[in-house]
Coordinates of C-alpha atoms and ligand atoms in Angstrom, one line a residue:
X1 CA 0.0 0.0 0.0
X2 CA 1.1 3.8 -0.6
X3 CA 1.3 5.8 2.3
X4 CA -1.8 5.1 4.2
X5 CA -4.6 7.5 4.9
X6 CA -5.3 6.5 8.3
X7 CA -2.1 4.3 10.6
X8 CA -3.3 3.0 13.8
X9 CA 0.0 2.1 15.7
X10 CA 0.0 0.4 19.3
X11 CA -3.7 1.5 20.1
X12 CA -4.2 0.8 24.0
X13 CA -7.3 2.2 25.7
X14 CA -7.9 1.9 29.3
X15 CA -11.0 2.3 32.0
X16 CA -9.6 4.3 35.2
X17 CA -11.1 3.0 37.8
X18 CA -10.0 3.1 41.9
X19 CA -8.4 0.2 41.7
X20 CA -6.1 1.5 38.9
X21 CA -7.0 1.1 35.0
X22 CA -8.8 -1.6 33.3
X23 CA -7.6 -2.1 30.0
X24 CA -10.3 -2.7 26.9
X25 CA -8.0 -2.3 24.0
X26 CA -4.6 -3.7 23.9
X27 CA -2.3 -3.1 21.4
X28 CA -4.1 -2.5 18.4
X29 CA -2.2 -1.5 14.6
X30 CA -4.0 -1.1 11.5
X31 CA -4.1 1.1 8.8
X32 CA -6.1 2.0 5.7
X33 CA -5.4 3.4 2.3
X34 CA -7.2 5.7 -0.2
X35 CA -10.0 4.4 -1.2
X36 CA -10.3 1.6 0.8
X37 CA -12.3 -0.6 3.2
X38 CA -11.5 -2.0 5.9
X39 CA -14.0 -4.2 8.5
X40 CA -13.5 -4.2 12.1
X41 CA -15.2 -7.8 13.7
X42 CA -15.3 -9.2 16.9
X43 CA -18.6 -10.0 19.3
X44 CA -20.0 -7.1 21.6
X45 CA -17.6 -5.9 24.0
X46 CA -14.9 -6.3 21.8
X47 CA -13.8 -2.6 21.7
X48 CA -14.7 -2.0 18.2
X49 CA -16.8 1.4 19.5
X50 CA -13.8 2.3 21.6
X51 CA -11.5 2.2 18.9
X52 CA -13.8 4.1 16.8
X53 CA -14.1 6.9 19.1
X54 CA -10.4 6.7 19.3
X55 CA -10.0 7.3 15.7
X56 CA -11.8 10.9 16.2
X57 CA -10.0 11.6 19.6
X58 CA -13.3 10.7 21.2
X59 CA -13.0 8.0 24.1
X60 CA -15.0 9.2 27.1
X61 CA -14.1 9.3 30.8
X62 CA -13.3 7.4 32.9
X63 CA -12.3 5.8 29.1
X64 CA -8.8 7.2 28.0
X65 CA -6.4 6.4 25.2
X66 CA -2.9 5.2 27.7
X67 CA -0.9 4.6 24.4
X68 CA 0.0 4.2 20.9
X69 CA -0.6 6.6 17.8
X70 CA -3.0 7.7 15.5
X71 CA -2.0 9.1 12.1
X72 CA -4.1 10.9 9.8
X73 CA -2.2 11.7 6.8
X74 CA 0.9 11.6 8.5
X75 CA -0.3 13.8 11.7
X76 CA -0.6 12.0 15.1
X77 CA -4.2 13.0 16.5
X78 CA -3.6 12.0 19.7
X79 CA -1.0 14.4 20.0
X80 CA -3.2 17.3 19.2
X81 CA -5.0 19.6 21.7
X82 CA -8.9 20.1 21.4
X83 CA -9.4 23.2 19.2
X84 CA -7.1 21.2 16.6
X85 CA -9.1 18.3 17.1
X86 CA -12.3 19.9 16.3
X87 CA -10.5 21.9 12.9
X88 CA -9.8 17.6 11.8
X89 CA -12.7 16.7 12.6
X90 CA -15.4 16.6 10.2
X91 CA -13.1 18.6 7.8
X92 CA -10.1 15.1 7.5
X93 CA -12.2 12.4 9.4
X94 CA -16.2 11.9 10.4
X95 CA -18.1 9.1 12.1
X96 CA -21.5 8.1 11.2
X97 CA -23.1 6.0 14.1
X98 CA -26.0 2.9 14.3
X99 CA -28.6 6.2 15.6
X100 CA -28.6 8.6 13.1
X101 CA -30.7 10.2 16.0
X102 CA -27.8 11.1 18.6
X103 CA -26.0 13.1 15.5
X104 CA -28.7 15.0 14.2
X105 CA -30.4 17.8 16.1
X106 CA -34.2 17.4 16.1
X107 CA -35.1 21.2 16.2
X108 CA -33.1 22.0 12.8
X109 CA -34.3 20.9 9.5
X110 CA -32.4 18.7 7.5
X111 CA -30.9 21.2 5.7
X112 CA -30.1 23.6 8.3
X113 CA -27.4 21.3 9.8
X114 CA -25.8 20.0 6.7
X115 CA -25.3 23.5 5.6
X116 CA -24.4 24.0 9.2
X117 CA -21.3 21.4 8.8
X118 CA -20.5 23.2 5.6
X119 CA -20.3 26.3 7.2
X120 CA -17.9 25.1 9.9
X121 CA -15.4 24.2 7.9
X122 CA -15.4 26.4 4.8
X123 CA -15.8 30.0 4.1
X124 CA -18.5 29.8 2.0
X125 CA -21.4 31.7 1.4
X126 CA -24.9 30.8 2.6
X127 CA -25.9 30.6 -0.7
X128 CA -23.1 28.2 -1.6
X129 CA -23.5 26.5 1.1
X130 CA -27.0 26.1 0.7
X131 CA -26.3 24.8 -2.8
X132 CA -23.6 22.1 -1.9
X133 CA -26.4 20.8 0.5
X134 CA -29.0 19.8 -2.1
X135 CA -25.8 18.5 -4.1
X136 CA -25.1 16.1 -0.8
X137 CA -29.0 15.1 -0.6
X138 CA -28.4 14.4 -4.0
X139 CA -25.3 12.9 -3.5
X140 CA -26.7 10.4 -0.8
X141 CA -29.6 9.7 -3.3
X142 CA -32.4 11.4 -1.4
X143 CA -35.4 12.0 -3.4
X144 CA -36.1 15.0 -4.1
X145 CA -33.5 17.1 -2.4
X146 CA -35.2 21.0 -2.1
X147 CA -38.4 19.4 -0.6
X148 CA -36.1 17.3 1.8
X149 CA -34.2 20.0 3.0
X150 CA -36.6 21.9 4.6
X151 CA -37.4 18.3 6.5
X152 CA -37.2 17.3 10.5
X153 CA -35.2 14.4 11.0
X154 CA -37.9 12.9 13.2
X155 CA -40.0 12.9 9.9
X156 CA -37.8 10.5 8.1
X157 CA -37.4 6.8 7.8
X158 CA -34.5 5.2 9.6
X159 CA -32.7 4.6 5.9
X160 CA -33.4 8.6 4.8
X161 CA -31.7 9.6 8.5
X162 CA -28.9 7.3 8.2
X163 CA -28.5 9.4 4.6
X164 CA -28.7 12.5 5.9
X165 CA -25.6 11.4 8.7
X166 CA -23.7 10.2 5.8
X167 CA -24.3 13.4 3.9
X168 CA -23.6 15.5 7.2
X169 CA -20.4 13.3 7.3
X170 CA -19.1 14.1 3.9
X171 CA -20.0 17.6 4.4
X172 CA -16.0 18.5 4.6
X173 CA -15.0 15.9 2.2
X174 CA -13.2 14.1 4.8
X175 CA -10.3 11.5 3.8
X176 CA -11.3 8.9 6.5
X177 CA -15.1 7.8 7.2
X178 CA -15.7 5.6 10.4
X179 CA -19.0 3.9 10.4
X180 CA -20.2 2.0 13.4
X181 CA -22.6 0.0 12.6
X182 CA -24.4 2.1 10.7
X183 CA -26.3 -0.4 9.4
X184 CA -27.4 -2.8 12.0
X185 CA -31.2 -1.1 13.1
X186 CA -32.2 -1.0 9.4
X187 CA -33.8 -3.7 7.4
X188 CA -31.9 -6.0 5.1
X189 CA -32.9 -4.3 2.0
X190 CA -32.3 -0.6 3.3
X191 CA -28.8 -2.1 4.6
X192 CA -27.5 -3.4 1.1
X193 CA -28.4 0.4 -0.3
X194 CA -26.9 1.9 2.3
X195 CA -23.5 0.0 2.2
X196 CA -23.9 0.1 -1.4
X197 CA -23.7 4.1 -0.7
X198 CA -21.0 3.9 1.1
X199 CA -19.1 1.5 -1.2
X200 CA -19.6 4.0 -4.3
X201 CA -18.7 6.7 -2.1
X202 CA -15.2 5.4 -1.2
X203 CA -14.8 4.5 -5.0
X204 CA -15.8 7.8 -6.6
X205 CA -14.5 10.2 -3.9
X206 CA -11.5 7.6 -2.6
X207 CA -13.1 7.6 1.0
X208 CA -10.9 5.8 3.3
X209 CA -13.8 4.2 5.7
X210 CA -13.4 1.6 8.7
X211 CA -16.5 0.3 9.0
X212 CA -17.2 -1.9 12.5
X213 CA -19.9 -4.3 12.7
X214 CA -20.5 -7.5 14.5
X215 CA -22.4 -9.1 11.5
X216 CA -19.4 -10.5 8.9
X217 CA -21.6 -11.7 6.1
X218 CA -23.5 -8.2 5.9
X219 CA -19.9 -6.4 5.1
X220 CA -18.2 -9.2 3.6
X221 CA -18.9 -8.2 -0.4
X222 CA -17.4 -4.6 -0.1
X223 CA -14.9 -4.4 2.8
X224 CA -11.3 -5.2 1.0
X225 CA -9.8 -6.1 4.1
X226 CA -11.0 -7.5 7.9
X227 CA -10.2 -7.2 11.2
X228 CA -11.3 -9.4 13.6
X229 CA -10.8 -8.4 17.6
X230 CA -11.5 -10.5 20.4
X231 CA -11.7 -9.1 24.1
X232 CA -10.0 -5.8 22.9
X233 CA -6.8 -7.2 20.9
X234 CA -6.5 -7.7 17.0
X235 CA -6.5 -11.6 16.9
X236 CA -7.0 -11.8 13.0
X237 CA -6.3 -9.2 9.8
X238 CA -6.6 -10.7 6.4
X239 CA -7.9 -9.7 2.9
X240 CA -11.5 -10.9 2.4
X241 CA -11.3 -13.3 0.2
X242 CA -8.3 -15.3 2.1
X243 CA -10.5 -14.9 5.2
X244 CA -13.4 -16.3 4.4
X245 CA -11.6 -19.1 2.3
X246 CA -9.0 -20.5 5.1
X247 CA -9.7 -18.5 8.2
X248 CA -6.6 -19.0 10.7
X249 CA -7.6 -18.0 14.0
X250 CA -10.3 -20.3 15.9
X251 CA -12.4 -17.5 17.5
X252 CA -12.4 -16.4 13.5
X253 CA -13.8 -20.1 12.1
X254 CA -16.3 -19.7 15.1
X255 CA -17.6 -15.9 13.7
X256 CA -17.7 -17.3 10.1
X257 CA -19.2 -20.8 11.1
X258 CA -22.1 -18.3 12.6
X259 CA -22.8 -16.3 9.5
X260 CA -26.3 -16.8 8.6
X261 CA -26.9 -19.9 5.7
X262 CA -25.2 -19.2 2.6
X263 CA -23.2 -16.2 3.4
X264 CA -20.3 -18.3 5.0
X265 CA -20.3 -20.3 1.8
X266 CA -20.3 -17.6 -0.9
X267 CA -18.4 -14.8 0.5
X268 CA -19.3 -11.8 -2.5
X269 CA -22.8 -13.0 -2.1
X270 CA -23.8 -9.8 0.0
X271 CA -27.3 -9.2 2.3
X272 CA -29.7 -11.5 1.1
X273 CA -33.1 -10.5 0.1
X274 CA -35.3 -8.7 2.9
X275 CA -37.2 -11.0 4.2
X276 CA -34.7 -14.3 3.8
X277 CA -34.6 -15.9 7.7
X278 CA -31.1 -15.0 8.7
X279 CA -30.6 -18.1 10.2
X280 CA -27.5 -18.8 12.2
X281 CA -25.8 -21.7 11.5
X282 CA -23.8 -22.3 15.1
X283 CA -22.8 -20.5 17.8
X284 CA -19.2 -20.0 19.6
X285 CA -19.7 -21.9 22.8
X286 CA -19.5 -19.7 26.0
X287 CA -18.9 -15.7 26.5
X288 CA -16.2 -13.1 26.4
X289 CA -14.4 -12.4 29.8
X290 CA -15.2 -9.4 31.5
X291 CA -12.6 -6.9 30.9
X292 CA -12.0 -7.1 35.0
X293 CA -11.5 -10.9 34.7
X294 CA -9.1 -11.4 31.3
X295 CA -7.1 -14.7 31.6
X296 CA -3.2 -14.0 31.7
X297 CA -2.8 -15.9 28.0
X298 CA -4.8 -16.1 25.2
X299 CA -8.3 -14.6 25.9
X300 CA -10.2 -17.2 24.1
X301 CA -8.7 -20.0 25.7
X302 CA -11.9 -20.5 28.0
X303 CA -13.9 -21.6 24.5
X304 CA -11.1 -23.0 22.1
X305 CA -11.0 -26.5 21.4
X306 CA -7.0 -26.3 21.0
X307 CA -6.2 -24.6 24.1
X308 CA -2.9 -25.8 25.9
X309 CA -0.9 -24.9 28.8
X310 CA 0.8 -22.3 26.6
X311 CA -2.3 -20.4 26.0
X312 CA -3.5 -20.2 29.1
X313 CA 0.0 -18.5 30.2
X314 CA 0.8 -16.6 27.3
X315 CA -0.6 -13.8 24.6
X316 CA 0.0 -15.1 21.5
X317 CA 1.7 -12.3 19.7
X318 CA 0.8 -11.3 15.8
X319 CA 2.9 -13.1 13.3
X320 CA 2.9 -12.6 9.0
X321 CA -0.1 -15.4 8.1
X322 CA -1.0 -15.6 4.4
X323 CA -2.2 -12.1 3.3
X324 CA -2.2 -10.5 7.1
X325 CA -1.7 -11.5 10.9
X326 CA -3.0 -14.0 13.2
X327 CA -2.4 -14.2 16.9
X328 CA -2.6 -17.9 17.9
X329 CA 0.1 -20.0 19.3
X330 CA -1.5 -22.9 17.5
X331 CA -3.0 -20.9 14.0
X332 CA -0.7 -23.4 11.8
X333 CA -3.2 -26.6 13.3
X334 CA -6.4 -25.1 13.7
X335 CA -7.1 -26.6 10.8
X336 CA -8.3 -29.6 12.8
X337 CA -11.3 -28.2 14.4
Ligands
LIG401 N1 -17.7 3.5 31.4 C1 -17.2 2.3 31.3 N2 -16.5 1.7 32.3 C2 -16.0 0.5 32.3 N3 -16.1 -0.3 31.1 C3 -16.7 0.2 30.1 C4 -17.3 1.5 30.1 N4 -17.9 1.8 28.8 C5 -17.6 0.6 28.1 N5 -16.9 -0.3 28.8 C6 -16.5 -1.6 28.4 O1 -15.5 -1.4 27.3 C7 -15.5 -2.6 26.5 C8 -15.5 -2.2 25.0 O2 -16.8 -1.5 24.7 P1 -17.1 -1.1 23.2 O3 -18.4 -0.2 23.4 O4 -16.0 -0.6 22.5 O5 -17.5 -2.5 22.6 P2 -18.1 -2.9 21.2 O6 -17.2 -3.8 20.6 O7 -18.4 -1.6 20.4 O8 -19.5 -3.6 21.5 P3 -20.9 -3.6 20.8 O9 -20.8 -4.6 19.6 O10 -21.9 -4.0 21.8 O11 -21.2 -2.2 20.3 C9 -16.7 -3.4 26.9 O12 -16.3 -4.5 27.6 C10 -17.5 -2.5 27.8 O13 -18.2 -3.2 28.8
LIG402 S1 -3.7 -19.2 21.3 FE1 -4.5 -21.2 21.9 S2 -6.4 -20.7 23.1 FE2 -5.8 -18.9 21.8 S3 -7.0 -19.2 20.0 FE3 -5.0 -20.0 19.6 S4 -5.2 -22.2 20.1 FE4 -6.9 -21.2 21.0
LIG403 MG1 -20.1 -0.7 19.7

């Protein structure tokens, strides 16, 4: 890859709590390139929102970010004080979230605060401003843009909102989008359009955009690349294809084993038809330790079949596995479960 967009190096974030910090992501390195997509897996209280938030110098207290860096074309956020956080932000790298609700303000119209967001970071015009709005709505493929401008955000369906925070997102023509799970509350059909959105977006406008959902087969046609994190460390990263044809890590088998019928099988098969039963297939025995009760080794070792006395003692640390990383002492055999 050329110099990526966005280089996540050594991510750690921590919970401070009285009896000293909790750590809920460990170590975590990725990057993405122009244009590109990148997944980011794992089960619910993985850390995927964590590391979003992250990403835009957002973690909340007690949250806080105890280590690593975050580049955004070449400049470590993290090092940066609040008033140059909020200059980035928006203008280099936006988030669009599962509730378009909690972004958009319910006494403006629709319009209002995308011209709003343009305003912020350009000095342009009203008119202009008002102009490169209906542009966006058109952008986003909202029908009918002038009528929808002058809309409440409570007035529109769950998909239209979800536009409107994509269009509010690519208001600055940011270089990095981070979507989490921006899909998950809508309905099959409304999430292939809006993926599909997203996926033209990155291609046109050469978006970088980490998109983080639990659901594998929903993302698996358009993200190039996937991370998969288990209790808050990077445990697999491989090209899509590679994954879903010979994952390596067990907790990954598990995740693609419990893909709803036919997605597993035919990984560029994309969200099936609304309606289709999305039947899982099986589930990964057992839950994710709390973060206050991690195991010293390998955090799955509680529900892998190939755990040894090594994994229960020890991380297993990333190593180079066919087109990316896998952390598992044992990654080489898991080909017997
Ligand atoms: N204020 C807090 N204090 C302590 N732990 C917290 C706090 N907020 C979140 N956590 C923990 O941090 C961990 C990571 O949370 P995060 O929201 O990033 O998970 P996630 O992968 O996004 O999950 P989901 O799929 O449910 O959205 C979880 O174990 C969660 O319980
Ligand atoms: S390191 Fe051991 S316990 Fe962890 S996933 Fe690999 S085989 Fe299983
Ligand atoms: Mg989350």
């Amino acid at each position: 890859m050329s110099d990526p967009v966005l280089a996540v190096d050594g991510l750690s974030i921590a919970f401070q709590t009285r009896r000293g910090p909790l750590p809920a992501v460990r170590d975590l390195s990725f990057s993405v390139g122009r244009g590109e997509m990148l997944a980011i897996v794992g089960e619910s209280g993985c850390g995927k929102s964590l590391t979003a938030l992250a990403l835009l110098g957002l973690v909340p207290p007690p949250g806080r970010v105890t280590g690593g860096t975050v580049r955004l074309e070449g400049r470590d956020l993290l090092a940066l004080d609040e008033a140059a956080l909020r200059h980035v932000r928006g203008a280099r790298i936006s988030m669009i979230f599962q509730e378009p609700m909690t972004a958009l303000n319910p006494v403006l119209t629709v319009g209002e605060q995308i011209m709003e967001a343009i305003l912020e970071h350009e000095p342009v015009s009203r008119k202009a401003a008002r102009e490169r709005t209906l542009a966006l709505l058109e952008r986003v493929r909202i029908p009918d843009p002038a009528r929808r401008f002058a809309e409440y955000p409570h007035r529109m369906s769950g998909g239209m909102r979800q536009r409107v925070m994509i269009a509010m997102a690519l208001a600055g023509a940011p270089a990095v989008l981070v979507a989490d799970e921006p899909t998950t509350a809508l309905d099959v059909t409304i999430q292939a359009q809006i993926l599909s959105l997203i996926d033209e977006l990155r291609r046109e406008q050469g978006t970088a955009v980490v998109f983080i959902t639990h659901d594998l087969g929903v993302v698996s046609r358009y993200v190039d690349r996937v991370l998969v994190m288990y209790a808050g460390r990077k445990v697999e990263e491989r090209d899509t294809r590679d994954l879903f044809a010979d994952p390596f890590h067990p907790y990954t088998k598990g995740l693609i084993a419990a893909q709803p019928r036919g997605l597993a099988a035919r990984p560029q098969a994309g969200p099936g038809p609304a309606g289709v039963a999305r039947e899982r297939l099986t589930e990964i025995p057992g839950t994710v330790p709390a973060l206050a009760a991690m195991p010293p080794g390998c955090a799955f070792a509680p529900r892998c079949p190939l755990a040894d006395d090594r994994c229960v003692r020890t991380v297993p640390p990333p190593r180079p596995a066919g087109s990316g990383l896998v952390a598992c002492h044992h990654a080489g055999e898991s080909h017997a479960i």
